[in-house]
Every structure is written in structure tokens, then in C-alpha cells.
Coordinates of C-alpha atoms and ligand atoms in Angstrom, one line a residue:
X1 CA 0.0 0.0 0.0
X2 CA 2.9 2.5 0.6
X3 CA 4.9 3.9 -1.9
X4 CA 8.9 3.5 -1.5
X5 CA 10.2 6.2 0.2
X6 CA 11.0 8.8 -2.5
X7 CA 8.0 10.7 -1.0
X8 CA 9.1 10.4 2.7
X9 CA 11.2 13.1 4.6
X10 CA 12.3 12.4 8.1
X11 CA 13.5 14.8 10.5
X12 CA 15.2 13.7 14.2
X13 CA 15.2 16.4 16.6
X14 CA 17.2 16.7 19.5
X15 CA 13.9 16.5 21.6
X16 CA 10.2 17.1 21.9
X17 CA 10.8 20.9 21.7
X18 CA 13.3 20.8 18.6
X19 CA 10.3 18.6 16.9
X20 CA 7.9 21.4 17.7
X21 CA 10.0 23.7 16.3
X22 CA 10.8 21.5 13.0
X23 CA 7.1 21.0 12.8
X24 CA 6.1 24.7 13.3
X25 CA 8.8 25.8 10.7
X26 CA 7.6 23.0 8.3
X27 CA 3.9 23.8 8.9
X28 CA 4.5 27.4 8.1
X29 CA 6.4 26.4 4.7
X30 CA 3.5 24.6 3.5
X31 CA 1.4 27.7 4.4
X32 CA 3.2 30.2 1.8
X33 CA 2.9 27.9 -0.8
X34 CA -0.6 27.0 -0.4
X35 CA -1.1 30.6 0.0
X36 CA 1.1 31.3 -3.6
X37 CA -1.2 28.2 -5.3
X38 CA -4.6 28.8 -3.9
X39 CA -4.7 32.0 -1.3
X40 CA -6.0 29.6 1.3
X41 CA -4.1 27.3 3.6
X42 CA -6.5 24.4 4.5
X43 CA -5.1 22.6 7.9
X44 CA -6.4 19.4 9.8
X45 CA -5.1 18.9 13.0
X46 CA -5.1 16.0 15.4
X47 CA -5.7 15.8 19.3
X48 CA -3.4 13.9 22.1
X49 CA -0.6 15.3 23.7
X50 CA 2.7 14.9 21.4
X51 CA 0.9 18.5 19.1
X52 CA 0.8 20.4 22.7
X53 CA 4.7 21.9 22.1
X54 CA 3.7 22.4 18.5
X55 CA 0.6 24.6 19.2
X56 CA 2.3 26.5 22.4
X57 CA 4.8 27.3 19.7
X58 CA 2.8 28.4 17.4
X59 CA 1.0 30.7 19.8
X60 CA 4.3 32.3 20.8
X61 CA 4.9 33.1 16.9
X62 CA 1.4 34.3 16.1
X63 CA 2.0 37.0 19.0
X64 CA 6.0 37.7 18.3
X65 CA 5.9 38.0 14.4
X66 CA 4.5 40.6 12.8
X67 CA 6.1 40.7 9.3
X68 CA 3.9 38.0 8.2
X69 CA 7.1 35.2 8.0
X70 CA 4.9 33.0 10.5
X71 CA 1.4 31.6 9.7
X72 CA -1.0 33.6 7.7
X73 CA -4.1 32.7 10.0
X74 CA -6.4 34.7 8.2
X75 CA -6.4 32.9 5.4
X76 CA -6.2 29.3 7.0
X77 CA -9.2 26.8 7.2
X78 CA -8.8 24.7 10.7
X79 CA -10.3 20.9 10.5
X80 CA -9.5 18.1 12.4
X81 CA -8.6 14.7 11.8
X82 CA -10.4 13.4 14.3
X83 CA -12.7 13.9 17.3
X84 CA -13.8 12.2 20.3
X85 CA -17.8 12.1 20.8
X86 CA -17.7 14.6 23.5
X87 CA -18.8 18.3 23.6
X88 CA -16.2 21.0 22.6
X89 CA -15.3 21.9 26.4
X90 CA -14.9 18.5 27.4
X91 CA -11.2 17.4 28.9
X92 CA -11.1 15.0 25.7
X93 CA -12.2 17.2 23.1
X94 CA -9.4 17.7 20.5
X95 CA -11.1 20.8 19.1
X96 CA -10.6 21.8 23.0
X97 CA -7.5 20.7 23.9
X98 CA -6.4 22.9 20.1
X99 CA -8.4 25.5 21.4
X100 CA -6.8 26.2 25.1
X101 CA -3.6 25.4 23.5
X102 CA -3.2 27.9 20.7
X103 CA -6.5 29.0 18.5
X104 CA -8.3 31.3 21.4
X105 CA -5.3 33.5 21.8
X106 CA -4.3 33.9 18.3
X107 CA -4.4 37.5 17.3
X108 CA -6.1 37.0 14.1
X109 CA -9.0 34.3 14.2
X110 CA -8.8 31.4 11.0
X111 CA -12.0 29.8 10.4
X112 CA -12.4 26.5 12.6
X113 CA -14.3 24.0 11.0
X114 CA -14.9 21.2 13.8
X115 CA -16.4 17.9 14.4
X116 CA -19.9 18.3 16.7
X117 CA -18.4 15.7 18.5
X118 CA -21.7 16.8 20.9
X119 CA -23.7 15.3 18.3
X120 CA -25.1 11.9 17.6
X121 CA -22.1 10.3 15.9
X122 CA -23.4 9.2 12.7
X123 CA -25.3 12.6 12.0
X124 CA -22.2 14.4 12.8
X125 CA -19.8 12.3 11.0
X126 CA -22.3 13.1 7.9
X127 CA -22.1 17.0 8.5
X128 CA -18.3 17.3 8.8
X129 CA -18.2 15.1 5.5
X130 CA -20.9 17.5 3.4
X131 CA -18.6 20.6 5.4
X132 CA -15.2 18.8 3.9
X133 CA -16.9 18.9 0.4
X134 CA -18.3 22.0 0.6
X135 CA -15.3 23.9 1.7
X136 CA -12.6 21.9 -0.1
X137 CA -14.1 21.5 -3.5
X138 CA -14.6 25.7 -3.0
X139 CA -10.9 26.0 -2.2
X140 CA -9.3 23.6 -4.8
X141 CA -11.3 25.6 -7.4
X142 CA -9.6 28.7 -6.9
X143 CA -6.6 26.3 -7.6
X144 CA -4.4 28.0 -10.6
X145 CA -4.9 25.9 -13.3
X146 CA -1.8 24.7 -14.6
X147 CA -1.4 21.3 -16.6
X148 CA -4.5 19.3 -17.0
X149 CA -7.2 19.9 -14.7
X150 CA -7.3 17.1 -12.2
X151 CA -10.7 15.5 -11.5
X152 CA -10.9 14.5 -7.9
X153 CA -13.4 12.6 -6.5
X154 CA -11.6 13.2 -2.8
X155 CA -11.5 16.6 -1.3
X156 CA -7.5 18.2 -0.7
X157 CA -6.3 19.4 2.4
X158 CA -3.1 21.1 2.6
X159 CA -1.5 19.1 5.5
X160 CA -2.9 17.3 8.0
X161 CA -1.0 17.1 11.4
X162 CA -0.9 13.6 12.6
X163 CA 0.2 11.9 15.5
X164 CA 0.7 7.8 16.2
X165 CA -0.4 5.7 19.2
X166 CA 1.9 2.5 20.7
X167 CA -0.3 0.4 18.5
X168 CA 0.2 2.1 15.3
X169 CA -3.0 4.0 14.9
X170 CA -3.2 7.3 13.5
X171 CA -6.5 10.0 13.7
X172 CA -8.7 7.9 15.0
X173 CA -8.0 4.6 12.6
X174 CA -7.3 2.0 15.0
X175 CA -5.5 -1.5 14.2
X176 CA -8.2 -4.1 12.9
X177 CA -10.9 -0.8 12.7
X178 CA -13.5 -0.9 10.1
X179 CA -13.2 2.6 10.0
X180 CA -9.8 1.7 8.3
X181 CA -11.3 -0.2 5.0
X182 CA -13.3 2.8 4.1
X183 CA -12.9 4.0 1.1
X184 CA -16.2 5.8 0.0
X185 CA -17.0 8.0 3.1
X186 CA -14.4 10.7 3.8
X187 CA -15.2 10.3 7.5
X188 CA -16.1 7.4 9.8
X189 CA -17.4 6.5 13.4
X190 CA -15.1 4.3 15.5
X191 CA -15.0 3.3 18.9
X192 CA -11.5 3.6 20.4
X193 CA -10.6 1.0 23.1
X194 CA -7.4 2.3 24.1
X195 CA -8.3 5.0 26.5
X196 CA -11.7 2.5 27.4
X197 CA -14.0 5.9 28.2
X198 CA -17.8 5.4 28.1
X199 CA -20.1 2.8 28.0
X200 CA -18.5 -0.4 28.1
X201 CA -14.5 1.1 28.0
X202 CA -15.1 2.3 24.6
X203 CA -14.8 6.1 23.2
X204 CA -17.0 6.4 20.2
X205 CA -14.5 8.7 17.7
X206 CA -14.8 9.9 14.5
X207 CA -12.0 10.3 12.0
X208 CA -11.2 10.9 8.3
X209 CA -10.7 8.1 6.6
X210 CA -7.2 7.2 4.4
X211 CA -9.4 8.2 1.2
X212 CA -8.9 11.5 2.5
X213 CA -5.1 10.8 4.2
X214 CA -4.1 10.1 0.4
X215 CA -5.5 12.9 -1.0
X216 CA -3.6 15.3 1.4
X217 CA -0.8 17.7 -0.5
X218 CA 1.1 16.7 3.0
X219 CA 0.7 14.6 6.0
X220 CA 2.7 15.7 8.8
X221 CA 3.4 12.6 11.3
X222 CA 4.6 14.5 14.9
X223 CA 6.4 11.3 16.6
X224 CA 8.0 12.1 20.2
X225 CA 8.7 10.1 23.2
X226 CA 10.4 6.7 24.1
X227 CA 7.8 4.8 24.2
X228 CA 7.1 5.3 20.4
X229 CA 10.5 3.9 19.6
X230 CA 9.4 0.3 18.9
X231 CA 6.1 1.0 16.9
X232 CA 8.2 4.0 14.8
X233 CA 10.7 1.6 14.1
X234 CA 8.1 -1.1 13.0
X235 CA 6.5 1.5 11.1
X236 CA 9.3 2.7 9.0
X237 CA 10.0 -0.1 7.6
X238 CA 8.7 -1.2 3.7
X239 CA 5.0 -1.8 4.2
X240 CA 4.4 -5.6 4.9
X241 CA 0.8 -7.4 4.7
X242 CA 0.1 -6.4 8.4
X243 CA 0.2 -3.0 7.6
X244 CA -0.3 -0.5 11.0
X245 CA -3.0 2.1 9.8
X246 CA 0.3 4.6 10.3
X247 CA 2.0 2.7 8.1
X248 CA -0.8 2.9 5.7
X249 CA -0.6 6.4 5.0
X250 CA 1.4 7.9 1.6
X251 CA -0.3 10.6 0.0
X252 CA -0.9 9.6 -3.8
X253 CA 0.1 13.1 -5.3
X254 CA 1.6 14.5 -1.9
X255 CA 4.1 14.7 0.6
X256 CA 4.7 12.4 3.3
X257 CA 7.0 14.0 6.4
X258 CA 7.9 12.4 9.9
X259 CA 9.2 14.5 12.7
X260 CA 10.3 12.6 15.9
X261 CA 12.8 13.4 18.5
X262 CA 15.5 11.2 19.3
X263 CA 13.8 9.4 22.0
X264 CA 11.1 7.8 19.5
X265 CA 13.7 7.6 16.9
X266 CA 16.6 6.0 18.9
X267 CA 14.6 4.7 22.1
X268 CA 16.6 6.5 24.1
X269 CA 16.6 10.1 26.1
X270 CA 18.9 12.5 24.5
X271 CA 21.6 14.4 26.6
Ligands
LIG301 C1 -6.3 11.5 19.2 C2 -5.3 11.6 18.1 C3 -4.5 10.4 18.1 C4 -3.1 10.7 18.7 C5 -2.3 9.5 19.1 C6 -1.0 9.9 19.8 O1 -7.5 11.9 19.0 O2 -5.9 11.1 20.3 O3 -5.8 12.0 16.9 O4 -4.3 9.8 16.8 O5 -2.4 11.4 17.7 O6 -3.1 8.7 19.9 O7 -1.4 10.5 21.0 P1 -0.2 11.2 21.9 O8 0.3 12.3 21.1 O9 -0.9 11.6 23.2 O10 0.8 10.1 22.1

């Protein structure tokens, strides 16, 4: 399923920090040329702790740079790549946790386009899908037509920030998830038994599916901590049958970037 490696940058950074830093600088990149291409800079972002450094950094820049070398936040479109089923002010919500972290005090306000993880799953799952279309298929038209124009059945983000769990999932695509054979709907409804919340230890989630991964001009993989080591190296590796759903994702006609620190990357604390 993924393509050799001619796609595939990775960056190792001293520690979490220095991969915030990388990821910030990378982030903002892709923003001026989206911004050159299309005058828009559509971003998905994903919840957990490992983007925390990354959006505290970002903060910091929004408020420090002025000459418009950081993010151009007025003309970026913020989705997510996933969402637990809880309201937006809930301890779990990633829209929340993105929120606290770096949107609220931004000095100029991009347009958040969220999952209602308040809402019944499957009706939500269905509105952030018609939102994806909607907006997307708006963007990619102001798209500056050069070369053939490309028909594409699968809305484009610009990059989507992802992270990885100790079992290889990424969004909310778990290992063995049905949510991970989709390939009609841009967004499905899982249940996530790793953190075991609600009824019955499982956290009802929903999450783009790889359709939409693979459609992505980048996907940004944010990797830190020790105990990623053994599933980052497993993941790195030439795709085999058992693919992890992290292992899964190459973008068809995009970029594919890791950032990890040296603790994921080497299993061990640097100095
Ligand atoms: C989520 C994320 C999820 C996360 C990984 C890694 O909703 O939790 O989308 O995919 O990126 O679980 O989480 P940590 O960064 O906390 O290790």
C-alpha cells in the first residue's frame, strides 16, 4: 500500500521541543505555498498530547511575528482529523485541547471547521463530511490551473497534522478498525478502546478516513517520546501485509514528512 520512500522526509530532533519547532517551521512552509497556489491554507489537525509543544509554539509566533514570516491565519481553514464524541469543552475534546492550547489567543482568528463531537455520531460524522466537500471543493477551485485539470473525486487538504499511538493508529484509525477499510465516506465513526471511556471502555470517535489521508498535499506525522521507539521503528519499515493504519498512509500526489525526536527515533533520552 505505501509507496517506497521517495516521498518520505524524516526529520530527528534533538527532543520534543526541537520537533515542535521543526514541525512549526515545516507547517508554516507549507502555508506560503498554499497561500502562492490557492490564497487559502486548508489545515487538519489531530488531538493527544505529542501537538501540545507544537501549538504553544505556534502561539508564541502568532504573537512575536509581525512581518507575516509566520502563519498567515487569516487565510487558513482549521479541520480536524479526528474527534472524540464529547462536547467541545470536554477534557477530551481535541477541538478543546487545540483551542486552550493555541487558537483562542491567536491575534487573528482562522475559520475552525470542527467535528460536533456533541452530536449523535453518525449525523455528525455526515455533516463534517458534506462541510469537507463544501469547503474543499470551494478551495481547490480557486486552484491556478496549470497542466491538466485534475478531476478529484476526494477533497484536498493542505497538511494534515498527525500523530501515532503505541499500537500504530493514527487519527482515530485504529488496528483491525473498520473505519480503516473505508474508502467511500471521507469520515467514519469508530470506537476507540485504548483509553476505554464510556459505555462499556469504549470512546466512540470519529475520524477521516485514508481516502482522504491520500488525498492530502502533506501529511505531517509529529512522533515524540520513548515509548514510540518500537512502533516508529516497526513503522518505517517497507509496508508488509500487516500493515499498522500509520503505516498505511502515503499521499498519492503529496508529501509524506515524519518529525520525531530522538527518543522515539533511537529509544533512548537524548543528553
Ligand atoms: C487523538 C489523536 C491520536 C493521537 C495518538 C497519539 O485523538 O488522540 O488523533 O491519533 O495522535 O493517539 O497521541 P499522543 O500524542 O498523546 O501520544
Amino acid at each position: 500500500m505505501n509507496r517506497p520512500a521517495e516521498n518520505r522526509q524524516i526529520h530527528v530532533c534533538a527532543n520534543a521541543e526541537a520537533a515542535a519547532v521543526c514541525a512549526a517551521h515545516i507547517l508554516m512552509q507549507t502555508c506560503r505555498e498554499a497561500m502562492a497556489a490557492r490564497g487559502v491554507f486548508t489545515l487538519a489537525l489531530s488531538g493527544g498530547q505529542t501537538p501540545v509543544p507544537l501549538f504553544r509554539h505556534l502561539r508564541m509566533l502568532a504573537r512575536k511575528v509581525r512581518n507575516g514570516d509566520g502563519m498567515d491565519w487569516a487565510h487558513t481553514r482549521v479541520f480536524w482529523a479526528d474527534e472524540r464524541c464529547v462536547p467541545p469543552d470536554h477534557p477530551h475534546s481535541n477541538f478543546g485541547l487545540a483551542w486552550r492550547e493555541l487558537l483562542a489567543d491567536l491575534p487573528v482568528a482562522p475559520m475552525l471547521f470542527r467535528i460536533r463531537g456533541e452530536d449523535p455520531p453518525i449525523s455528525a460524522a455526515a455533516r463534517y463530511e458534506a462541510l469537507l466537500y463544501s469547503v474543499l471543493d470551494e478551495e481547490s477551485s480557486r486552484e491556478k490551473k496549470e497542466g491538466p485539470a485534475v478531476c478529484r473525486d476526494v477533497p484536498r487538504l493542505d497538511c494534515i497534522l498527525l500523530g501515532m499511538g503505541t499500537d500504530g493508529h493514527t487519527a482515530s484509525l485504529f488496528p483491525g478498525s473498520h473505519a480503516l477499510e473505508e474508502r467511500e465516506r471521507l469520515v467514519a465513526v469508530t470506537e476507540d478502546s485504548v483509553t476505554g471511556h464510556g459505555q462499556g471502555g469504549k470512546l466512540c470517535r470519529i475520524t477521516l478516513t485514508l481516502p482522504v489521508l491520500q488525498a492530502a498535499r502533506l501529511c505531517l506525522f509529529l512522533v515524540c517520546g520513548r515509548e514510540k521507539h518500537p512502533v516508529l521503528r516497526h513503522v518505517l519499515k517497507p509496508c508488509c501485509s500487516a500493515a499498522l493504519p500509520a503505516q498505511l498512509v502515503s499521499p498519492t500526489e503529496g508529501c509524506l514528512v515524519w518529525v520525531v525526536d530522538m527518543a522515539a527515533w533511537q529509544g533512548k533520552i537524548s543528553a
